[in-house]
mmCIF file with all atom_site columns, C-alpha atoms in Angstrom:
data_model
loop_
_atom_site.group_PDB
_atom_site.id
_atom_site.type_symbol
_atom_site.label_atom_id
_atom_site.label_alt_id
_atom_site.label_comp_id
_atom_site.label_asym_id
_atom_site.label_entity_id
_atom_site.label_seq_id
_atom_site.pdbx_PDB_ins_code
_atom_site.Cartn_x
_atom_site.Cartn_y
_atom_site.Cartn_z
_atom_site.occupancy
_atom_site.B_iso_or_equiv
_atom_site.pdbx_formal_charge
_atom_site.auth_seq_id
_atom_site.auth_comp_id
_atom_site.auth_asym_id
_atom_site.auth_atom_id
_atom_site.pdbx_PDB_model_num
ATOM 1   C CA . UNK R 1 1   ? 10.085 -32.527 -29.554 1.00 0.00 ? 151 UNK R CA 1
ATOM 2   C CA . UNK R 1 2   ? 9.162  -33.316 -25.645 1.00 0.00 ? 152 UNK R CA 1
ATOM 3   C CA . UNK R 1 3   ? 12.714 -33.373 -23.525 1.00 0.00 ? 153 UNK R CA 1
ATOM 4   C CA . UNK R 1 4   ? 12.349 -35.960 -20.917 1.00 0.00 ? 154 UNK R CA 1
ATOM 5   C CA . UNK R 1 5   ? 14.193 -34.714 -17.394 1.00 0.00 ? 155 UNK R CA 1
ATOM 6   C CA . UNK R 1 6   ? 15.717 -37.837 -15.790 1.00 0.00 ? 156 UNK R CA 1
ATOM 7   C CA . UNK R 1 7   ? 17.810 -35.902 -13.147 1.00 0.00 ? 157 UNK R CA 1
ATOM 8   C CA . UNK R 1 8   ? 16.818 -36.099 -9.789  1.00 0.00 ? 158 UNK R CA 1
ATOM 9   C CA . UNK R 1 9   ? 18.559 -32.539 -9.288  1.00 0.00 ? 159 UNK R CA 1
ATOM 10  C CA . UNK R 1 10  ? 16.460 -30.219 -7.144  1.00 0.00 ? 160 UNK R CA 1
ATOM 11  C CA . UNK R 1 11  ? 16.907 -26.408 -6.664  1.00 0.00 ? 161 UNK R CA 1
ATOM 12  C CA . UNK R 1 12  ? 18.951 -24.892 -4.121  1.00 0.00 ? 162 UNK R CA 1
ATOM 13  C CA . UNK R 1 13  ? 18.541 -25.141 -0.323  1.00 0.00 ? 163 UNK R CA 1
ATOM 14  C CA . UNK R 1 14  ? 17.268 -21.654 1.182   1.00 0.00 ? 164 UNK R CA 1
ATOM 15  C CA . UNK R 1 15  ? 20.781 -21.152 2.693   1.00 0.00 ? 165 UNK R CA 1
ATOM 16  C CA . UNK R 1 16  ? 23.834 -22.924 2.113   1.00 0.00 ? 166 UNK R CA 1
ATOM 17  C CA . UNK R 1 17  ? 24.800 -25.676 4.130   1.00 0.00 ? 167 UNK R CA 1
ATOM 18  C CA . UNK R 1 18  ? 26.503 -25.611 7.452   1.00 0.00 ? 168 UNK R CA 1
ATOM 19  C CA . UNK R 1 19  ? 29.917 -26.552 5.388   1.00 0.00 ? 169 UNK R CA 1
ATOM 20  C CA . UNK R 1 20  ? 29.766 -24.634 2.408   1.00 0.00 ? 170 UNK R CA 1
ATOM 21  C CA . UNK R 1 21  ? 32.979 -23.715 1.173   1.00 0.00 ? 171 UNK R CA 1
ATOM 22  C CA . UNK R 1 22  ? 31.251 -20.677 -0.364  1.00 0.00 ? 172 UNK R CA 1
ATOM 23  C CA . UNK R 1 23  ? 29.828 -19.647 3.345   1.00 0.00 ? 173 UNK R CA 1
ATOM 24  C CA . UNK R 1 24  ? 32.369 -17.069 4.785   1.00 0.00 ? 174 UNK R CA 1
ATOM 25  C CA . UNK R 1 25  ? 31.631 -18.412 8.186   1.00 0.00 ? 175 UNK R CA 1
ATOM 26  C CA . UNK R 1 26  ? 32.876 -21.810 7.309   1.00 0.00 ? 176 UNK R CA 1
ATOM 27  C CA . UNK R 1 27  ? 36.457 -22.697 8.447   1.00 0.00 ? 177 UNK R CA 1
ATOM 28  C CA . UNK R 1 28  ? 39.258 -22.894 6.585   1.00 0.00 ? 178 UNK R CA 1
ATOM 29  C CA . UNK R 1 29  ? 40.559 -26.669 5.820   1.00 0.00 ? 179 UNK R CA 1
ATOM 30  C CA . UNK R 1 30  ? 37.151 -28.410 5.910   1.00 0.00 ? 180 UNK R CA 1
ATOM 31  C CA . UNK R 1 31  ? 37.567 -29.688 2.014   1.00 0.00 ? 181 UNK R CA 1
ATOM 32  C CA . UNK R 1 32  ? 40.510 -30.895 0.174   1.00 0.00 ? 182 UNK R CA 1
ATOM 33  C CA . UNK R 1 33  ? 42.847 -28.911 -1.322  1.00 0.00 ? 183 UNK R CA 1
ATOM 34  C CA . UNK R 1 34  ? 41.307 -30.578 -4.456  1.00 0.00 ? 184 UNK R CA 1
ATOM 35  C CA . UNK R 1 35  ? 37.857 -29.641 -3.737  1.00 0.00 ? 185 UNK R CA 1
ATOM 36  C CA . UNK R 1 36  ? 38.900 -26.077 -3.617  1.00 0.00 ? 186 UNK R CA 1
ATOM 37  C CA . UNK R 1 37  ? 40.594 -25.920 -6.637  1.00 0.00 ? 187 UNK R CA 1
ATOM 38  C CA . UNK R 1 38  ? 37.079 -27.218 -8.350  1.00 0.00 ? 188 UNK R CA 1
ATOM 39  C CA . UNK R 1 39  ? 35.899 -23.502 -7.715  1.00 0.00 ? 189 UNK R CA 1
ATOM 40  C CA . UNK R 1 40  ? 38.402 -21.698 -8.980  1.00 0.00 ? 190 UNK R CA 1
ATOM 41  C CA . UNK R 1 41  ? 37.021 -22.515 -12.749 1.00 0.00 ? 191 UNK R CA 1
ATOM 42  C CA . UNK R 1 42  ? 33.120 -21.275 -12.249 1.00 0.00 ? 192 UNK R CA 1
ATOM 43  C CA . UNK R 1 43  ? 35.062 -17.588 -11.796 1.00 0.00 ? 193 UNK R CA 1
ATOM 44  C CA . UNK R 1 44  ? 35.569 -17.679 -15.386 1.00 0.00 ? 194 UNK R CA 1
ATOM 45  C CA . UNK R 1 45  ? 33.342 -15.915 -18.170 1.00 0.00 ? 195 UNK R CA 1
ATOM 46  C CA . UNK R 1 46  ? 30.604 -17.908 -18.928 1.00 0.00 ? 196 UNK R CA 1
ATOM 47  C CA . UNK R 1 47  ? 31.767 -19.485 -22.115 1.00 0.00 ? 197 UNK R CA 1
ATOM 48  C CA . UNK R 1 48  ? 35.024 -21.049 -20.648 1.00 0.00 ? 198 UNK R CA 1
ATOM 49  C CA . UNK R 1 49  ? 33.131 -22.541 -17.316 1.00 0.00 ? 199 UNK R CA 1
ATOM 50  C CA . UNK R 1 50  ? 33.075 -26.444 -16.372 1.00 0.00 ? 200 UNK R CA 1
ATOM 51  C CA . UNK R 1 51  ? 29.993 -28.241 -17.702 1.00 0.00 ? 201 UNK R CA 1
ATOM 52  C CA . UNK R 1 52  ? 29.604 -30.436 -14.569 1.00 0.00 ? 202 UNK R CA 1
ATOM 53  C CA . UNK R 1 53  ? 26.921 -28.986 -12.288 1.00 0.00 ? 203 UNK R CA 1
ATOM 54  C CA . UNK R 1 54  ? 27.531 -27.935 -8.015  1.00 0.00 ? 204 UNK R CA 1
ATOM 55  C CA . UNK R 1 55  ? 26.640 -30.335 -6.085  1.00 0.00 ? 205 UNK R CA 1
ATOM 56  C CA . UNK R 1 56  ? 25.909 -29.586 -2.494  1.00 0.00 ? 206 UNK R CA 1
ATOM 57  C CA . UNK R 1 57  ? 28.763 -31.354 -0.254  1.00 0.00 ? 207 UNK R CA 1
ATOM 58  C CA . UNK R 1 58  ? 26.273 -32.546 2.053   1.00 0.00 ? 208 UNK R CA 1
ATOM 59  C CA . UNK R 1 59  ? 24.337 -34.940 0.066   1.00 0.00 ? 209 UNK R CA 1
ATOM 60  C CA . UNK R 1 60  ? 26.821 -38.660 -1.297  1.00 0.00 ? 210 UNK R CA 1
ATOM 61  C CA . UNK R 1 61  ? 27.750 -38.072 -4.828  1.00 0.00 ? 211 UNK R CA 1
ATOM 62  C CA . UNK R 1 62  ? 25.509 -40.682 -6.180  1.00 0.00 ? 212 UNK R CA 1
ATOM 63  C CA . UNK R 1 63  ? 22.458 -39.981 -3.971  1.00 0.00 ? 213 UNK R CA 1
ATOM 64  C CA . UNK R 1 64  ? 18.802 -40.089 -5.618  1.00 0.00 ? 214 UNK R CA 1
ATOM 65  C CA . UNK R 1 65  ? 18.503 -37.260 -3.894  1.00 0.00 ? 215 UNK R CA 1
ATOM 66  C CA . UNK R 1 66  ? 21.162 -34.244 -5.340  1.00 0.00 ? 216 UNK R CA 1
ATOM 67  C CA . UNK R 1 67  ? 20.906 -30.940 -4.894  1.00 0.00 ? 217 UNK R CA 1
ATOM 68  C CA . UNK R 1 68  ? 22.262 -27.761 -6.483  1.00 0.00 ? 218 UNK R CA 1
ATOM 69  C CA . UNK R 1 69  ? 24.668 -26.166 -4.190  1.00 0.00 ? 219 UNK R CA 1
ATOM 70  C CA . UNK R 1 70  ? 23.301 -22.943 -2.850  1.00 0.00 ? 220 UNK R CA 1
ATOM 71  C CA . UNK R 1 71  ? 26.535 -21.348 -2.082  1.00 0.00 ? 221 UNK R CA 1
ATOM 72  C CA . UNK R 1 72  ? 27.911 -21.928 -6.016  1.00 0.00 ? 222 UNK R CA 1
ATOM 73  C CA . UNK R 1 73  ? 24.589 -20.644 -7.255  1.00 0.00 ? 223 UNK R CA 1
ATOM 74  C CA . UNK R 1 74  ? 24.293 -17.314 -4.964  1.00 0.00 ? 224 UNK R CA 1
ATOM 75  C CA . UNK R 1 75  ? 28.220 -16.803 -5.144  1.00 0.00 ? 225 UNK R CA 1
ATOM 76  C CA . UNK R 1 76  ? 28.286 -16.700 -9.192  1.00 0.00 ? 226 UNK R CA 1
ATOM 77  C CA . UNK R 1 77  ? 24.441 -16.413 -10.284 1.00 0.00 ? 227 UNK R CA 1
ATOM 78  C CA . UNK R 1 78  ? 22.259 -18.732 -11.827 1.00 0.00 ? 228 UNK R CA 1
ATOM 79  C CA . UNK R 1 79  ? 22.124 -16.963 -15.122 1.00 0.00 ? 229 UNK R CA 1
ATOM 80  C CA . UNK R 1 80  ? 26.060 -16.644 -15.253 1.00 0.00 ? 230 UNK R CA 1
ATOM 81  C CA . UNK R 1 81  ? 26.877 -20.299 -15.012 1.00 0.00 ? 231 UNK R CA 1
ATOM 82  C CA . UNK R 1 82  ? 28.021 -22.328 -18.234 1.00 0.00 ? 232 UNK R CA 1
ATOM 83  C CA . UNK R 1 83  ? 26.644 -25.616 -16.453 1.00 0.00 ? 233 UNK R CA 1
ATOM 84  C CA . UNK R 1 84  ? 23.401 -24.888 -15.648 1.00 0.00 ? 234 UNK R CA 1
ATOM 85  C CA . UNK R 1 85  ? 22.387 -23.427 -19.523 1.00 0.00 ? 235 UNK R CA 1
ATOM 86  C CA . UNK R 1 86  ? 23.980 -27.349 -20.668 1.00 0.00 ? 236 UNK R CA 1
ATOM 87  C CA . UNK R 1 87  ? 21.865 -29.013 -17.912 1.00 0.00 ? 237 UNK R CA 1
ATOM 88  C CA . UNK R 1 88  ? 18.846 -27.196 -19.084 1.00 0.00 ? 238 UNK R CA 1
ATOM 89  C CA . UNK R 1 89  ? 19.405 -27.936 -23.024 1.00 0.00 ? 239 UNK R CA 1
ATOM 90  C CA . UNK R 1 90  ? 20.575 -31.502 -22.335 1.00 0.00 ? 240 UNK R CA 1
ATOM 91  C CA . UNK R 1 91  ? 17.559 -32.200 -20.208 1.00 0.00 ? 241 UNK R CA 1
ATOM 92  C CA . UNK R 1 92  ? 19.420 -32.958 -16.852 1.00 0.00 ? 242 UNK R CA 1
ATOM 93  C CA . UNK R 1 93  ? 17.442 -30.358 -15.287 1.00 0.00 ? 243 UNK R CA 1
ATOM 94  C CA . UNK R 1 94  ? 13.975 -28.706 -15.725 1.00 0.00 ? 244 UNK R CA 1
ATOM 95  C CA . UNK R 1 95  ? 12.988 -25.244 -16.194 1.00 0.00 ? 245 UNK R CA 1
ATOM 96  C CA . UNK R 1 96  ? 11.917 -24.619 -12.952 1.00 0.00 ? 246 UNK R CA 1
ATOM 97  C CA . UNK R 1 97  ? 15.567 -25.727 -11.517 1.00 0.00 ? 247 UNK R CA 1
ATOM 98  C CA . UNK R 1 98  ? 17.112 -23.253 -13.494 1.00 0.00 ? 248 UNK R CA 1
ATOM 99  C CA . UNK R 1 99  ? 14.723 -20.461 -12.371 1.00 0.00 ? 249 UNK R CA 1
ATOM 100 C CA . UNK R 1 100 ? 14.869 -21.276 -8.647  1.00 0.00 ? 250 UNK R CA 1
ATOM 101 C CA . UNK R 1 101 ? 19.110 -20.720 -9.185  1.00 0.00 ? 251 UNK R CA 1
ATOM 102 C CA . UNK R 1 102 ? 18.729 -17.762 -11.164 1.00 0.00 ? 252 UNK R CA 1
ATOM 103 C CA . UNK R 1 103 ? 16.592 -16.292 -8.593  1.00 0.00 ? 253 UNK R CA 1
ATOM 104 C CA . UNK R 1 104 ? 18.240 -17.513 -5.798  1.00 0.00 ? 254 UNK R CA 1
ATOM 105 C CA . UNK R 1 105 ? 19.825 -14.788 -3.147  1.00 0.00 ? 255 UNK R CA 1
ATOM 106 C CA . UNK R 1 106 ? 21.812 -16.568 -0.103  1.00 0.00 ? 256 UNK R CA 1
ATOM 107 C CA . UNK R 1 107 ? 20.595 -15.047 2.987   1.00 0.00 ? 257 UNK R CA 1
ATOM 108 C CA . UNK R 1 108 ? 24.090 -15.610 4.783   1.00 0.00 ? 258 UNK R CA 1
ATOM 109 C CA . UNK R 1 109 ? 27.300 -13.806 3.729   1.00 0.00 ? 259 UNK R CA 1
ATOM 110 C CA . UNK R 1 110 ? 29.129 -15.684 1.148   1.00 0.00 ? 260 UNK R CA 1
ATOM 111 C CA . UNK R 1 111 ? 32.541 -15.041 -0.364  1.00 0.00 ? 261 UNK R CA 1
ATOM 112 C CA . UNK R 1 112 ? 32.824 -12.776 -3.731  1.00 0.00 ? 262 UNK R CA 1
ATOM 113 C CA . UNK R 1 113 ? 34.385 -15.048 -6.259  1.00 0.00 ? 263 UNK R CA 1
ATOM 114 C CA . UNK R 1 114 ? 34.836 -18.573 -5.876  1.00 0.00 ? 264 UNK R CA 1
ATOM 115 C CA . UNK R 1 115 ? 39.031 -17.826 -5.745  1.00 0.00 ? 265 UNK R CA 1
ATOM 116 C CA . UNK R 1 116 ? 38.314 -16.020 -2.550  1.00 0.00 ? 266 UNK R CA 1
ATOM 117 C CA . UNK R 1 117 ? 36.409 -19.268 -1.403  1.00 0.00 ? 267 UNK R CA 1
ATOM 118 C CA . UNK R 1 118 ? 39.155 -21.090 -2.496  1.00 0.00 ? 268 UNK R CA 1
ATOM 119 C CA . UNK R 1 119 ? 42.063 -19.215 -1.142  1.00 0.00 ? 269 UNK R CA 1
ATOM 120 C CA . UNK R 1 120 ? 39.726 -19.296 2.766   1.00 0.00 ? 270 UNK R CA 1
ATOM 121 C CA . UNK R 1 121 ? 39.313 -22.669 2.364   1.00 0.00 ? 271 UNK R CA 1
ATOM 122 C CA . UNK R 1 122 ? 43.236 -23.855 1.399   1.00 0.00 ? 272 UNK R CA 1
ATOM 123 C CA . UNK R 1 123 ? 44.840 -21.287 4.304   1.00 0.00 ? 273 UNK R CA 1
ATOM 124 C CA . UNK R 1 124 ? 44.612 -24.112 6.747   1.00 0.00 ? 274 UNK R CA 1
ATOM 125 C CA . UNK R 1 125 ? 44.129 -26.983 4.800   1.00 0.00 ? 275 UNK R CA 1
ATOM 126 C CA . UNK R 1 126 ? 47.521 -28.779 6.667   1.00 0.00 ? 276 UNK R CA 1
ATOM 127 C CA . UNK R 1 127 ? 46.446 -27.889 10.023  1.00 0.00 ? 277 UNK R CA 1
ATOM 128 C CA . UNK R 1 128 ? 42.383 -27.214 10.540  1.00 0.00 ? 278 UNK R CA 1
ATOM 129 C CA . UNK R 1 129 ? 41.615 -25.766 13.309  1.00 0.00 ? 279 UNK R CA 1
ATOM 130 C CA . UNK R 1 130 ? 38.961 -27.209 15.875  1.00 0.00 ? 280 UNK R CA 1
ATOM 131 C CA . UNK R 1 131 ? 35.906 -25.769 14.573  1.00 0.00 ? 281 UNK R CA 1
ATOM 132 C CA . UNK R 1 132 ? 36.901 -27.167 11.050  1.00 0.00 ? 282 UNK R CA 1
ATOM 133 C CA . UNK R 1 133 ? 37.451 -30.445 12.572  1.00 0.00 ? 283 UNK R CA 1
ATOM 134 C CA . UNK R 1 134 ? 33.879 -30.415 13.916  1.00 0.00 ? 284 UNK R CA 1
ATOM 135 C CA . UNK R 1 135 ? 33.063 -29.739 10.329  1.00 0.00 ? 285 UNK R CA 1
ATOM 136 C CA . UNK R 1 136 ? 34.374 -32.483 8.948   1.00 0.00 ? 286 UNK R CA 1
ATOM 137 C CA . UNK R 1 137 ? 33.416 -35.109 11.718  1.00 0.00 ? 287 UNK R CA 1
ATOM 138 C CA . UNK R 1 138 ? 29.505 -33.693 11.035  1.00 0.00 ? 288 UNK R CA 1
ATOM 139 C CA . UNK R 1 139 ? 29.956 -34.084 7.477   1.00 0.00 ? 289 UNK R CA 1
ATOM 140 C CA . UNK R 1 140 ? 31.501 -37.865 7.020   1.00 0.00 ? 290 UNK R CA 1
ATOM 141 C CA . UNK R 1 141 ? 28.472 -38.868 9.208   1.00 0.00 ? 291 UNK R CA 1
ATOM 142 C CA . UNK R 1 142 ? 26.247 -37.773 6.931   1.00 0.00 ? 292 UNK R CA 1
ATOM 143 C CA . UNK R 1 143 ? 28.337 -38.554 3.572   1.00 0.00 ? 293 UNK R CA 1
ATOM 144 C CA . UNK R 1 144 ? 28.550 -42.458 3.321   1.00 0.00 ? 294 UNK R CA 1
ATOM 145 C CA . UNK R 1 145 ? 30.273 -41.876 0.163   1.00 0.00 ? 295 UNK R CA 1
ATOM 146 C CA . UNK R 1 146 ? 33.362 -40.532 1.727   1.00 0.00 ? 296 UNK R CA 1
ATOM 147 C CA . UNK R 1 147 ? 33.661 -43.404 3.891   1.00 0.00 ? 297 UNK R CA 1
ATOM 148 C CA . UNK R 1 148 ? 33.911 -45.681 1.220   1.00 0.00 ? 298 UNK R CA 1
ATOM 149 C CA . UNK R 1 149 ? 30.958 -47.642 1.921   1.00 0.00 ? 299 UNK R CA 1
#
């Protein structure tokens, strides 16, 4: 039986973006506390994973245009994650998606486990600093979903 692929998913970028939460040169407080939890769950053995694929932050939830997150994929390993092995039997992504995050190494420093990411990211989620606030002003330009347009 031909699988149709109707996801407009594409691989990873070659580096994580500028605000990755995964990045260990990203500033603490840049996400919600919320969005930082989210992570947590990927550290988890395989079986007991989310289902719901990374997106990458910088791209509006519903865009045409989505893209893997290069930091979750090079902090836990394409082969390792629960919802990439679902995307690839349910036909949400191709073959080729699935290789390009199993092969993928990030060529910046990223955090160990996504708890570490998490734990960075909430220190100074009540008061980000200045280089976090430049963060976020960069990203809600670019994210038209988190304006609530």
């Amino acid at each position: 039986m031909l699988r149709l692929v109707s996801s407009s998913m594409v691989p990873p970028a070659p580096r994580p973006c500028d605000s990755c939460p995964y990045r260990r040169d990203v500033p603490s407080g840049v996400w919600s506390f919320e969005e930082y939890e989210k992570l947590r769950n990927y550290d988890a053995p395989t079986y007991a994973q989310p289902t719901s694929l990374w997106q990458c932050h910088q791209t509006d939830a519903g865009s045409d245009h989505r893209r893997l997150c290069a930091g979750w994929v090079g902090c836990h390993g394409g082969d390792h994650l629960l919802a990439l092995r679902l995307a690839l039997a349910e036909g949400r992504i191709c073959a080729d998606i699935l290789r390009a995050a199993a092969d993928f190494i990030s060529p910046v420093p990223l955090f160990a486990s996504a708890s570490d990411a998490a734990n960075h990211g909430q220190a100074e989620i009540t008061e980000p600093g200045e280089a976090a606030r430049r963060v976020i002003a960069k990203v809600t330009q670019s994210r038209q979903d988190l304006l609530g347009s």
